C-alpha cells in the first residue's frame, strides 16, 4: 500500500484500455481492496469516490493506492460510476490505512467512516434566483418600491432572500417577476455556514491567557506537526486561548477541526465562537438532519467550510486542507468509540496531525494520565493556566463524612448539604446536585421473597424510571411496565426501590424545598437533545433554583448563578475494578465542582463520601492536582499499565456460554510465546450476558515497546475461525473493562 498515487495513475492510463484495472476499497470487512476494471473513457485516480458492483448490490467505494499485479481483467467487473467530487487526499488515505493497521480493523470499515454522506458525492443542485433587468411596473406600491430599491444594484437574489431583505411577502416579488422586471438566473448553493472572520472581534486576553496564547501561536505559525496540551483550571479561559490558534490558522488559509465530546449539547460554545468570529462553525454529529450532514461533508471536502465543530466522527471528514485540530476536554471517555472500529479520537487526532504535518492542541482542566506523561517527557508542549479568568476564585471544597453526618432515614442527602442548599436558594443563587446514575433507583426487589428484577437478556438489574413508570435495562434498552405485585410471590405493594438515581434525589429535594424550581438533567430525558438544550439555556438564564444531573452537567457548561455544587455519591466511580477508576473519578468530580463560581461569585462544593481519606477525595478538596497525578503516574509505572505498558482487550461472545468459553480458550491457546507480552484469561466479562449473548474476556498485556499489533495478528491467524454465533471484538488501548 506504499505505492505513490502517480504509479497507479500510470497503471490506469498508460496501459491499453482493455487492461486498465484499479483497486477499490469497499465498505465491507474485507482485508484489502477489491479489483475492478476501468471502462474506456472513464477517468479515475487514487481517492476517487466510485460506485461498484458487489455481488447483487451496488456500493460506494474509493479507488485505493497500489498496483494490480497478476489480475486477469477479463475476470473483473467494471466500475459503474465515478462521482463528481474531489478525491480523498493522500493524507486521508494514509490516515485510513494507519487507523486500520493500528486497530486491526478492516480498512473498508474505516473508509466507511469517511463516506458517511452518500448523497453529498455529487455537486449540490443550483438554486433558482432572480436578477433585476429593468422595466416599468404596472402599479407602484411601497412594498414593490422597497424590493426594486434593494434589487437595483444588479446582484442576484433568491426569492425568499429578496423578500426577507425588503420586508415583504414573496407574493410581492412574484408579482414583479410576472411583469418581466426580473429574469431567472441560477445561483450556486448557499454555504451551510458563513465564513468565519479571524478579525471579527479583537481578543480580550489578559495575563496568563495572553502568555498561553502566545505559546500556542508560536507553534501554529511554524505550520508543522506539534502537540500542545493546555492544562488549565475550569474557568481559566482555555477556549479563548485556542480561539487565537484558530484565528491564526484561518489567516493562513487552512481549515480547522474542533472536537468536542458533547457537541450536540454545547450551544453555548457555538455562540461564543460566533461572538469571536462573526459566524458559527459547521456542526457534525449524529443529531444533524441528513441534508445538513451532506452539505457539511461536501463543503468540507471542497474547502467552502473553514471550521467544523464535531463529535469524534468528525475526525474522518475528508477536509480539503486541514491545518489545525483542537481536542477540547481531551480526557473525556466519549472520545472512545466502541462499535465496529474501536478507536480513541484523541489519539487518532494526533496521528492525523502527524500525517498531515500540522499542529494539534489538546485542552483539559483534568488531562488524562497519558497526556500528563507525554507532557512531562517532552513529547507534548504543556501550557499551564492555574488561575481563573478575571481573578474569579475557585469554589471552596469540603468533604461531608457520611458516617458522621448521615441522611435521615430513607434519604440520601446529608443535613449539611440540605442546609447549604437552603442558604443558596435564599441568596437567589443556584445549586447543582450531581449523581452519575440515571432513573429513580438502580435496583428493585420484593421485601417479602427477595426477588430482584433483572433483565432477561443481560446480567444487569432493571433500573426503575418512576417518571415513565417503567423498569429499564441500561445495557440493551429493554423496558417493561413497573408491576404492582411481585411476579415471584404475587405480594402486592411490597416492591422496594434500593439506592438512588437522579429522579429519587429530585423527589427528596422537592420534599425539603417544595417552592424551589427544580430541573433534572439526564441523557434519557423526554424530548432528547432539543429538550436538553432548552433546559441548559433555562439554567443559564437563572430560571431554575436547583439542578439535579448526571455527567451531562460536567461538559463545560457555564451557569452564571451556580454557587453550590453537591456531589451526592462521590464514591460511586471508585466501586469497580477499572484501573482508571481513580483517574476518572478525579476528573469527573473536578469538572462538576468546576461549574460553581465561574462568574466570580463566592462558591462552594460539598462532596458526600464514606471514604474521606481516599487519595482522590483528598486531592480534590486540597486542590493539589499535581500530587494526585504524581501518585497515579507512579502506580501506573509500577504496574506497567498505560502509558508505561500496552493493553488490548478481546471479547468473545456467542449465543451459548459453552461456545463463547470454548472459542475464548482456543484463542488463548493460539497466543504466541513472546517475551514481554502475556495473555490474561479467559474469564467471564463483568457484564457476562448482554443482549442474550454470553461474553468471555481476554486481556493482552505488554510492555511499552511491545509490538502489540504483530502479536495480535499472529494470535488471530492461529486462533479458531469464528463459526456459528461466535463473534470476536478486539479493542487496542481499551478504556472500558466491562
XYZ file of C-alpha atoms in Angstrom:
738
model
C 0.000 0.000 0.000
C 3.030 2.285 -0.042
C 2.937 2.847 -3.820
C 2.756 6.526 -4.747
C -0.503 7.637 -6.338
C 1.360 8.576 -9.551
C 2.255 4.865 -10.023
C -1.391 3.885 -10.045
C -2.190 6.770 -12.398
C 0.318 5.248 -14.801
C -1.235 1.829 -14.359
C -4.639 3.236 -15.235
C -3.765 5.422 -18.170
C -0.544 4.134 -19.791
C -1.658 0.544 -20.300
C -4.026 -0.446 -23.118
C -7.661 0.469 -22.324
C -8.746 -3.174 -22.168
C -6.308 -3.866 -19.304
C -6.996 -0.879 -17.097
C -7.693 -2.049 -13.560
C -7.954 -0.336 -10.209
C -8.079 -1.438 -6.567
C -11.267 -0.210 -4.888
C -11.798 -0.157 -1.137
C -15.429 -1.009 -0.385
C -17.231 -0.510 2.960
C -17.022 -4.186 3.901
C -14.923 -6.110 6.454
C -12.542 -7.307 3.730
C -8.783 -7.338 4.469
C -7.828 -5.428 1.304
C -9.304 -3.598 -1.730
C -11.113 -5.487 -4.484
C -10.031 -5.218 -8.113
C -12.216 -3.685 -10.833
C -11.727 -2.706 -14.456
C -11.936 0.925 -15.516
C -14.254 1.324 -18.525
C -12.910 3.118 -21.554
C -13.437 6.858 -21.294
C -13.686 6.812 -17.509
C -11.044 8.774 -15.588
C -10.215 7.718 -12.049
C -7.281 8.269 -9.716
C -6.402 7.185 -6.172
C -9.007 8.717 -3.875
C -11.801 8.869 -6.473
C -15.176 8.051 -4.964
C -16.901 5.464 -7.144
C -19.856 3.109 -7.291
C -19.029 -0.534 -7.938
C -20.936 -3.838 -8.130
C -20.514 -6.105 -5.112
C -22.485 -9.307 -5.501
C -26.024 -8.300 -6.495
C -25.664 -4.800 -4.994
C -24.103 -1.503 -5.993
C -21.942 0.004 -3.232
C -19.851 3.129 -2.713
C -16.083 2.675 -2.713
C -12.795 4.556 -3.029
C -10.093 3.929 -5.604
C -7.096 2.988 -3.493
C -3.324 3.057 -3.770
C -1.358 0.073 -5.078
C -0.729 -1.997 -8.194
C -2.906 -4.789 -9.537
C -0.287 -7.459 -10.191
C -1.388 -10.751 -11.701
C -5.061 -9.855 -12.034
C -6.836 -11.041 -15.191
C -9.042 -8.098 -16.262
C -11.401 -10.481 -18.071
C -12.498 -11.886 -14.718
C -13.182 -8.473 -13.181
C -16.342 -6.399 -13.131
C -16.179 -2.744 -14.199
C -16.549 0.349 -12.069
C -20.124 1.566 -12.526
C -19.796 5.289 -11.855
C -17.330 7.978 -10.775
C -18.806 10.656 -8.541
C -18.145 14.293 -9.306
C -16.437 15.204 -6.059
C -12.800 15.851 -5.130
C -10.876 12.628 -4.461
C -9.792 11.741 -0.927
C -6.329 13.196 -0.433
C -3.190 11.098 0.002
C -3.089 12.263 3.626
C -6.618 10.990 4.222
C -5.909 7.648 2.577
C -2.733 7.226 4.640
C -4.719 8.073 7.772
C -7.350 5.444 6.969
C -4.626 2.837 6.369
C -2.893 3.779 9.645
C -6.081 3.544 11.734
C -6.931 0.192 10.166
C -3.456 -1.172 10.861
C -3.305 0.101 14.451
C -6.795 -1.010 15.488
C -6.604 -4.237 13.428
C -9.828 -3.246 11.700
C -10.743 -3.968 8.072
C -9.677 -0.871 6.078
C -13.053 -0.816 4.316
C -14.864 -0.234 7.619
C -12.506 2.636 8.442
C -13.023 4.162 4.976
C -16.768 3.822 5.527
C -16.491 6.388 8.339
C -15.126 8.885 5.802
C -18.028 8.260 3.408
C -20.971 8.789 5.758
C -22.892 11.160 3.440
C -23.528 9.286 0.148
C -25.868 11.947 -1.250
C -23.057 14.509 -0.979
C -20.807 12.866 -3.560
C -22.425 14.681 -6.467
C -22.468 18.521 -6.657
C -25.373 20.264 -4.993
C -28.027 21.459 -7.456
C -28.025 25.116 -8.430
C -30.553 27.374 -6.733
C -33.078 29.322 -8.797
C -32.614 33.069 -8.337
C -33.666 36.448 -9.711
C -31.834 39.413 -11.224
C -33.276 42.890 -11.891
C -33.409 43.699 -15.614
C -35.429 46.927 -15.506
C -38.793 47.977 -16.846
C -41.870 49.748 -15.569
C -44.181 48.159 -13.062
C -47.898 48.377 -13.689
C -48.645 49.794 -10.268
C -46.040 51.031 -7.823
C -46.636 50.297 -4.142
C -44.400 50.972 -1.129
C -43.661 47.230 -0.880
C -42.670 46.982 -4.551
C -40.562 50.123 -4.215
C -38.575 48.535 -1.395
C -37.963 45.426 -3.476
C -36.781 47.425 -6.505
C -34.576 49.639 -4.366
C -32.748 46.648 -2.937
C -32.517 44.701 -6.218
C -31.470 47.695 -8.272
C -27.751 47.089 -7.688
C -27.829 44.268 -10.239
C -26.965 41.492 -7.777
C -28.786 38.186 -7.923
C -31.164 37.144 -5.159
C -33.234 34.143 -4.205
C -36.973 34.832 -3.973
C -37.119 34.301 -0.228
C -33.877 36.214 0.369
C -35.061 39.261 -1.570
C -38.467 39.225 0.139
C -36.845 38.956 3.559
C -34.376 41.774 2.852
C -37.188 44.070 1.667
C -39.520 43.097 4.487
C -42.290 41.916 2.162
C -44.009 38.651 1.330
C -42.802 36.504 -1.579
C -46.063 37.261 -3.411
C -44.834 40.860 -3.915
C -41.688 39.528 -5.578
C -43.703 37.067 -7.667
C -45.869 39.949 -8.944
C -42.777 41.789 -10.219
C -41.452 38.598 -11.812
C -44.710 38.113 -13.720
C -44.296 41.630 -15.173
C -40.806 40.831 -16.533
C -38.994 43.112 -14.069
C -36.725 40.201 -13.091
C -35.097 37.408 -15.047
C -34.432 33.906 -13.739
C -30.816 33.006 -13.056
C -29.208 30.019 -11.357
C -27.038 30.575 -8.309
C -24.534 28.310 -6.555
C -25.969 26.616 -3.455
C -25.569 28.701 -0.289
C -22.866 27.767 2.217
C -24.003 25.761 5.232
C -22.448 28.478 7.429
C -20.882 31.849 6.731
C -17.104 32.075 6.600
C -15.594 32.953 9.979
C -13.650 36.211 10.180
C -10.491 35.870 12.299
C -10.517 39.639 12.906
C -14.249 39.981 13.642
C -13.672 40.688 17.347
C -10.387 41.559 18.955
C -9.300 39.038 21.551
C -9.662 40.201 25.145
C -6.877 38.268 26.807
C -5.028 39.176 29.958
C -2.119 37.832 31.979
C -1.901 34.030 31.858
C -4.305 33.904 28.913
C -2.105 36.169 26.807
C 1.002 34.167 27.712
C -0.719 30.881 26.870
C -1.991 32.258 23.557
C 1.499 33.428 22.616
C 2.875 29.943 23.259
C 0.184 28.313 21.137
C 0.632 30.832 18.325
C 4.350 30.149 18.182
C 3.560 26.510 17.314
C 0.758 27.330 14.869
C 2.893 29.792 12.933
C 5.507 27.121 12.294
C 2.840 25.225 10.340
C 4.271 21.817 11.192
C 3.390 18.895 13.433
C 3.451 19.622 17.150
C 1.234 18.659 20.075
C 0.364 21.269 22.692
C -1.522 20.478 25.901
C -3.425 23.353 27.524
C -3.761 22.347 31.171
C -5.978 24.987 32.789
C -8.388 25.000 35.710
C -12.106 25.333 34.964
C -12.929 28.913 34.036
C -9.329 29.857 33.179
C -10.197 30.911 29.632
C -8.807 27.928 27.711
C -11.412 28.348 24.963
C -10.429 31.965 24.286
C -6.793 30.876 24.075
C -7.337 28.227 21.440
C -9.627 30.623 19.553
C -6.403 32.563 18.860
C -4.851 29.443 17.349
C -7.947 29.042 15.170
C -7.765 32.683 14.049
C -4.116 32.308 13.052
C -4.848 29.093 11.131
C -7.698 30.775 9.228
C -5.398 33.649 8.296
C -3.010 31.076 6.839
C -5.828 29.800 4.598
C -6.194 26.435 6.359
C -9.231 24.592 7.706
C -9.817 23.817 11.385
C -11.444 20.894 13.186
C -12.659 21.285 16.780
C -13.553 18.044 18.545
C -15.970 18.279 21.474
C -17.282 15.309 23.499
C -20.906 16.527 23.606
C -21.195 18.957 20.683
C -24.946 18.337 20.410
C -25.428 19.886 23.867
C -22.917 22.735 23.778
C -24.960 25.511 22.180
C -23.118 27.997 24.392
C -19.835 27.059 22.697
C -21.301 27.779 19.262
C -22.472 31.181 20.485
C -19.036 32.014 21.914
C -17.472 31.046 18.601
C -19.905 33.296 16.749
C -19.156 36.201 19.091
C -15.441 35.829 18.307
C -15.559 35.052 14.554
C -18.881 36.517 13.402
C -20.264 33.164 12.274
C -20.881 29.764 13.785
C -18.760 26.764 12.830
C -20.336 23.955 10.853
C -21.579 21.215 13.169
C -21.029 17.486 12.726
C -22.764 14.969 14.983
C -25.389 12.237 14.881
C -28.318 14.556 15.656
C -27.880 16.637 12.491
C -30.512 16.323 9.796
C -29.235 14.137 6.904
C -29.430 17.039 4.441
C -27.284 19.219 6.692
C -24.722 16.432 7.141
C -24.469 16.087 3.377
C -23.866 19.821 2.917
C -21.199 19.865 5.644
C -19.416 16.850 4.133
C -19.463 18.304 0.612
C -18.345 21.767 1.672
C -15.586 20.389 3.908
C -14.124 18.362 1.045
C -14.345 21.341 -1.353
C -12.933 23.780 1.225
C -16.019 26.009 1.479
C -16.441 25.151 5.165
C -13.470 26.535 7.058
C -14.221 25.348 10.610
C -16.067 22.244 11.779
C -17.011 21.605 15.408
C -17.974 17.999 15.859
C -18.092 14.765 17.779
C -15.393 12.111 17.398
C -16.669 11.007 13.960
C -15.751 14.443 12.548
C -12.147 13.244 12.602
C -12.924 11.233 9.463
C -14.278 14.145 7.427
C -12.112 14.411 4.279
C -11.091 18.071 4.557
C -9.516 19.751 1.557
C -6.685 21.402 3.506
C -6.834 20.747 7.244
C -4.335 22.826 9.210
C -5.267 22.501 12.903
C -7.133 20.112 15.210
C -8.397 21.154 18.646
C -9.405 18.356 21.045
C -11.394 20.005 23.839
C -11.910 18.045 27.103
C -9.278 15.645 25.778
C -9.664 13.366 28.815
C -13.333 12.608 28.138
C -14.249 8.912 27.703
C -16.763 9.916 24.990
C -13.828 10.138 22.548
C -13.547 6.351 22.627
C -15.641 4.575 20.010
C -16.599 1.013 20.947
C -18.507 -0.157 17.910
C -17.169 -1.825 14.738
C -13.930 0.171 14.637
C -12.572 0.683 18.153
C -10.516 3.872 18.345
C -9.777 6.828 20.608
C -10.401 10.065 18.707
C -7.916 11.988 20.859
C -5.070 9.638 19.945
C -6.128 9.395 16.309
C -6.281 13.206 16.105
C -2.591 13.282 16.996
C -1.924 10.690 14.293
C -3.871 12.644 11.677
C -1.941 15.789 12.551
C 1.368 13.937 12.252
C 0.446 12.512 8.840
C -0.703 15.951 7.650
C 2.244 17.725 9.315
C 0.199 20.346 11.170
C -0.314 21.203 14.870
C -2.851 19.699 17.254
C -3.954 21.239 20.562
C -5.299 19.141 23.445
C -7.317 21.000 26.087
C -8.481 19.981 29.566
C -8.828 21.096 33.164
C -8.050 17.495 34.158
C -5.783 15.992 31.491
C -5.526 12.250 31.084
C -2.596 10.490 32.723
C -1.312 9.623 29.244
C -1.220 13.287 28.212
C 0.372 14.304 31.507
C 3.188 11.783 30.989
C 3.667 12.905 27.377
C 3.928 16.478 28.631
C 6.475 15.564 31.288
C 8.584 13.599 28.800
C 8.650 16.480 26.301
C 6.555 14.781 23.621
C 3.880 17.412 24.188
C 4.337 21.070 24.988
C 2.378 21.719 28.195
C 0.877 25.159 28.783
C -0.352 25.681 32.351
C -3.216 28.044 33.231
C -3.543 27.726 37.026
C -5.947 30.625 37.720
C -9.438 31.546 36.611
C -10.051 34.398 34.211
C -10.648 37.778 35.832
C -9.297 36.520 39.169
C -12.537 34.619 39.839
C -11.945 32.266 42.748
C -12.276 28.521 42.535
C -15.001 27.052 44.765
C -14.184 26.175 48.381
C -14.379 22.389 48.506
C -15.230 20.334 51.596
C -15.914 16.682 52.294
C -19.047 15.541 54.106
C -18.201 12.383 56.068
C -21.426 10.408 55.706
C -20.508 8.275 58.710
C -20.770 11.361 60.914
C -23.440 13.341 59.053
C -25.803 10.610 57.921
C -29.017 11.388 55.996
C -32.384 10.963 57.633
C -33.994 7.523 57.302
C -34.990 6.902 53.687
C -32.995 9.892 52.437
C -29.671 10.313 50.652
C -28.780 13.958 51.329
C -26.792 14.852 54.423
C -28.251 17.566 56.689
C -25.074 19.558 55.950
C -25.821 19.570 52.230
C -29.518 20.326 52.773
C -28.661 23.398 54.878
C -26.228 24.603 52.214
C -28.905 24.254 49.514
C -31.328 26.311 51.614
C -28.819 29.133 52.119
C -28.022 29.168 48.394
C -31.674 29.492 47.418
C -32.202 32.273 49.960
C -29.489 34.280 48.173
C -31.327 33.680 44.855
C -28.434 31.632 43.538
C -28.370 28.146 42.054
C -27.392 24.757 43.488
C -26.306 21.730 41.474
C -26.660 18.172 42.811
C -24.629 15.624 40.880
C -25.246 11.870 40.809
C -23.987 9.843 37.870
C -26.893 7.417 37.924
C -29.969 7.712 35.712
C -33.512 6.855 36.703
C -35.108 6.538 40.140
C -33.315 3.524 41.633
C -30.713 1.048 40.297
C -32.425 -1.985 41.841
C -35.988 -3.003 42.714
C -36.728 -6.018 44.935
C -39.551 -7.644 46.825
C -39.188 -7.274 50.586
C -41.248 -10.438 51.118
C -39.448 -13.031 48.966
C -36.328 -11.101 47.966
C -36.999 -11.296 44.214
C -34.790 -8.890 42.253
C -35.827 -7.501 38.888
C -33.159 -8.455 36.361
C -33.009 -8.147 32.580
C -33.704 -11.468 30.873
C -31.170 -10.648 28.138
C -28.376 -9.094 30.240
C -26.587 -9.694 33.528
C -27.762 -6.366 34.926
C -30.565 -5.173 37.180
C -33.539 -3.320 35.774
C -33.450 0.361 36.688
C -36.668 1.971 37.830
C -37.682 5.113 35.944
C -40.557 6.388 38.033
C -41.322 9.359 35.759
C -42.051 6.884 32.937
C -43.449 4.152 35.256
C -41.014 1.687 33.709
C -38.213 -0.698 34.611
C -35.409 -0.385 32.058
C -32.201 -2.193 31.204
C -29.412 0.288 30.527
C -27.463 -2.301 28.519
C -29.935 -3.461 25.864
C -32.766 -0.944 26.233
C -35.408 -3.475 27.297
C -38.270 -1.823 29.183
C -41.327 -3.141 30.963
C -44.159 -1.637 32.964
C -43.437 -1.369 36.692
C -45.709 -4.010 38.272
C -47.818 -3.543 41.387
C -47.226 -7.092 42.606
C -44.116 -9.239 42.832
C -44.013 -11.622 39.826
C -42.367 -14.272 42.010
C -44.637 -14.425 45.091
C -47.566 -12.264 43.983
C -47.469 -9.980 47.030
C -48.952 -6.531 46.430
C -47.329 -3.240 47.426
C -44.112 -4.773 48.769
C -41.699 -3.770 45.999
C -38.951 -1.524 47.298
C -36.513 0.698 45.408
C -32.894 0.271 46.531
C -30.407 3.094 46.130
C -30.821 6.481 44.498
C -30.911 7.756 40.937
C -31.382 11.380 39.909
C -35.172 11.027 39.905
C -35.142 9.862 43.521
C -32.876 12.747 44.541
C -35.334 15.114 42.825
C -38.135 13.614 44.916
C -36.135 14.189 48.111
C -35.272 17.757 47.088
C -38.918 18.576 46.413
C -39.812 17.254 49.857
C -37.323 19.640 51.506
C -37.782 22.587 49.129
C -41.327 22.420 47.714
C -41.226 26.028 46.438
C -37.919 25.689 44.598
C -37.757 25.419 40.799
C -36.077 22.072 40.121
C -34.704 20.677 36.842
C -33.476 17.101 36.290
C -30.860 16.623 33.555
C -30.200 13.141 32.232
C -29.497 11.572 28.840
C -32.857 9.757 28.896
C -34.878 12.926 29.440
C -38.121 13.086 27.436
C -37.594 15.196 24.308
C -33.972 14.220 23.659
C -31.228 16.649 22.692
C -33.551 19.557 21.833
C -35.166 19.379 25.271
C -31.749 19.181 26.961
C -30.566 22.275 25.107
C -33.647 24.186 26.224
C -33.154 23.086 29.825
C -29.496 24.146 29.760
C -30.461 27.550 28.368
C -33.064 27.942 31.112
C -30.477 27.165 33.787
C -28.010 29.664 32.314
C -30.746 32.333 32.406
C -31.430 31.656 36.089
C -34.810 30.012 35.517
C -34.053 27.166 37.954
C -33.044 27.091 41.620
C -31.827 23.501 41.938
C -30.361 21.384 39.143
C -30.034 17.615 39.571
C -27.980 15.912 36.908
C -25.748 13.118 35.676
C -22.373 13.565 33.963
C -24.055 15.719 31.293
C -23.705 18.679 33.648
C -19.911 18.313 33.689
C -19.475 19.031 29.958
C -18.153 22.588 30.011
C -21.430 24.429 30.632
C -21.357 27.945 32.034
C -24.046 28.664 34.645
C -23.521 32.250 35.916
C -25.627 31.887 39.089
C -24.316 28.462 40.124
C -22.596 28.862 43.508
C -23.113 25.459 45.155
C -22.264 22.023 43.800
C -23.166 18.976 45.864
C -21.815 15.549 44.951
C -24.404 13.064 46.207
C -22.172 9.962 45.986
C -18.534 10.848 45.457
C -17.501 7.194 45.974
C -19.625 5.837 43.119
C -16.907 5.759 40.461
C -14.406 4.039 42.782
C -16.552 0.957 43.339
C -15.229 -1.198 40.493
C -12.059 -2.884 39.302
C -11.315 -0.431 36.485
C -7.614 0.526 36.629
C -8.642 4.037 35.561
C -11.286 4.360 38.307
C -9.313 6.820 40.452
C -8.349 8.967 37.455
C -11.885 9.098 36.069
C -13.422 9.878 39.460
C -10.930 12.706 39.987
C -11.625 14.116 36.524
C -15.402 13.879 36.759
C -15.688 15.358 40.257
C -13.226 18.134 39.430
C -15.186 19.008 36.294
C -18.520 19.009 38.142
C -17.328 21.157 41.055
C -15.809 23.496 38.465
C -19.342 24.503 37.384
C -19.561 26.693 40.519
C -18.463 30.299 40.803
C -17.361 30.828 37.204
C -18.506 34.463 37.182
C -16.714 35.459 40.391
C -19.460 34.788 42.963
C -18.357 33.112 46.186
C -18.946 29.403 45.644
C -18.770 26.070 47.454
C -18.507 22.393 46.640
C -19.623 19.663 49.053
C -18.741 16.016 48.424
C -20.665 13.313 50.274
C -18.333 10.362 50.866
C -17.821 7.345 53.087
C -14.088 7.394 52.238
C -12.883 10.888 53.194
C -9.272 9.716 53.429
C -9.190 8.275 49.913
C -6.398 9.922 47.841
C -8.918 11.051 45.221
C -11.045 12.864 47.802
C -8.033 14.463 49.420
C -6.649 15.595 46.054
C -9.946 17.241 45.069
C -10.540 19.190 48.289
C -6.889 20.230 48.626
C -6.721 21.459 45.046
C -3.373 19.646 44.733
C -3.873 18.013 41.351
C -0.129 17.590 40.844
C 0.127 15.349 43.918
C -2.710 13.166 42.633
C -1.162 12.838 39.172
C 2.254 12.106 40.661
C 0.809 9.266 42.742
C -1.313 7.903 39.893
C 1.579 8.011 37.424
C 3.854 6.204 39.882
C 1.267 3.434 40.378
C 0.815 3.033 36.623
C 4.557 2.799 36.127
C 4.921 0.120 38.853
C 2.124 -1.955 37.299
C 3.375 -1.355 33.724
C -0.040 -0.006 32.801
C -0.635 2.624 30.091
C 1.176 4.784 29.219
C 4.082 2.669 30.544
C 2.619 -0.529 29.158
C 0.166 -1.601 26.487
C -3.203 -3.318 26.724
C -5.579 -4.967 24.289
C -8.958 -6.385 25.183
C -10.603 -9.309 23.410
C -14.295 -10.015 23.997
C -15.628 -13.336 22.689
C -19.419 -13.555 22.603
C -21.861 -16.238 21.499
C -25.457 -17.314 21.960
C -24.379 -20.070 24.350
C -21.961 -19.888 27.253
C -20.243 -23.073 26.071
C -19.468 -21.692 22.593
C -18.151 -18.400 23.965
C -15.920 -20.061 26.540
C -14.559 -22.687 24.159
C -13.680 -20.140 21.497
C -12.011 -17.894 24.074
C -9.915 -20.825 25.305
C -8.974 -21.626 21.729
C -7.789 -18.072 21.223
C -5.772 -18.226 24.445
C -4.069 -21.416 23.292
C -3.252 -19.788 19.937
C -1.329 -16.931 21.548
C 2.347 -16.971 20.504
C 5.066 -17.040 23.145
C 6.625 -13.571 23.056
C 8.852 -12.006 25.674
C 7.206 -9.029 27.368
C 3.633 -9.873 26.319
C 1.222 -12.010 28.344
C -2.416 -13.035 27.980
C -4.744 -12.999 30.982
C -7.913 -15.089 30.936
C -10.244 -16.095 29.547
C -12.719 -15.192 32.240
C -16.346 -14.158 32.234
C -16.651 -10.455 31.466
C -18.037 -8.316 34.313
C -21.120 -7.951 32.111
C -21.284 -11.655 31.324
C -24.555 -11.502 29.383
C -25.550 -8.615 27.089
C -28.483 -8.746 24.644
C -28.720 -12.503 25.064
C -25.062 -13.106 24.209
C -22.618 -14.691 26.658
C -19.293 -12.882 26.926
C -15.780 -14.032 27.857
C -12.823 -11.717 28.054
C -9.074 -11.941 27.481
C -6.669 -9.133 28.313
C -3.343 -8.871 26.492
C -0.698 -7.004 28.481
C 2.660 -5.883 27.107
C 5.499 -3.511 27.776
C 5.562 -0.076 26.188
C 7.875 -1.098 23.352
C 5.993 -4.334 22.619
C 4.758 -4.898 19.079
C 1.194 -5.471 20.211
C -0.260 -5.428 16.704
C 2.121 -8.130 15.419
C 1.332 -10.289 18.455
C -2.419 -9.905 17.947
C -2.190 -10.655 14.211
C -0.265 -13.845 14.911
C -2.748 -14.838 17.612
C -5.746 -14.227 15.347
C -4.126 -16.112 12.465
C -3.681 -19.253 14.613
C -6.947 -18.947 16.525
C -10.082 -20.910 15.623
C -12.225 -19.240 12.971
C -15.445 -17.579 14.028
C -18.287 -20.019 13.396
C -21.979 -20.028 14.151
C -22.934 -17.302 16.581
C -19.368 -16.665 17.787
C -18.130 -13.097 17.421
C -14.778 -11.609 18.448
C -14.306 -7.944 19.353
C -10.767 -6.596 19.504
C -10.020 -3.337 21.302
C -6.467 -1.984 21.283
C -5.932 0.506 24.143
C -9.265 -0.260 25.874
C -10.984 2.357 28.016
C -13.776 0.113 29.311
C -13.168 -3.108 31.227
C -16.766 -4.354 31.344
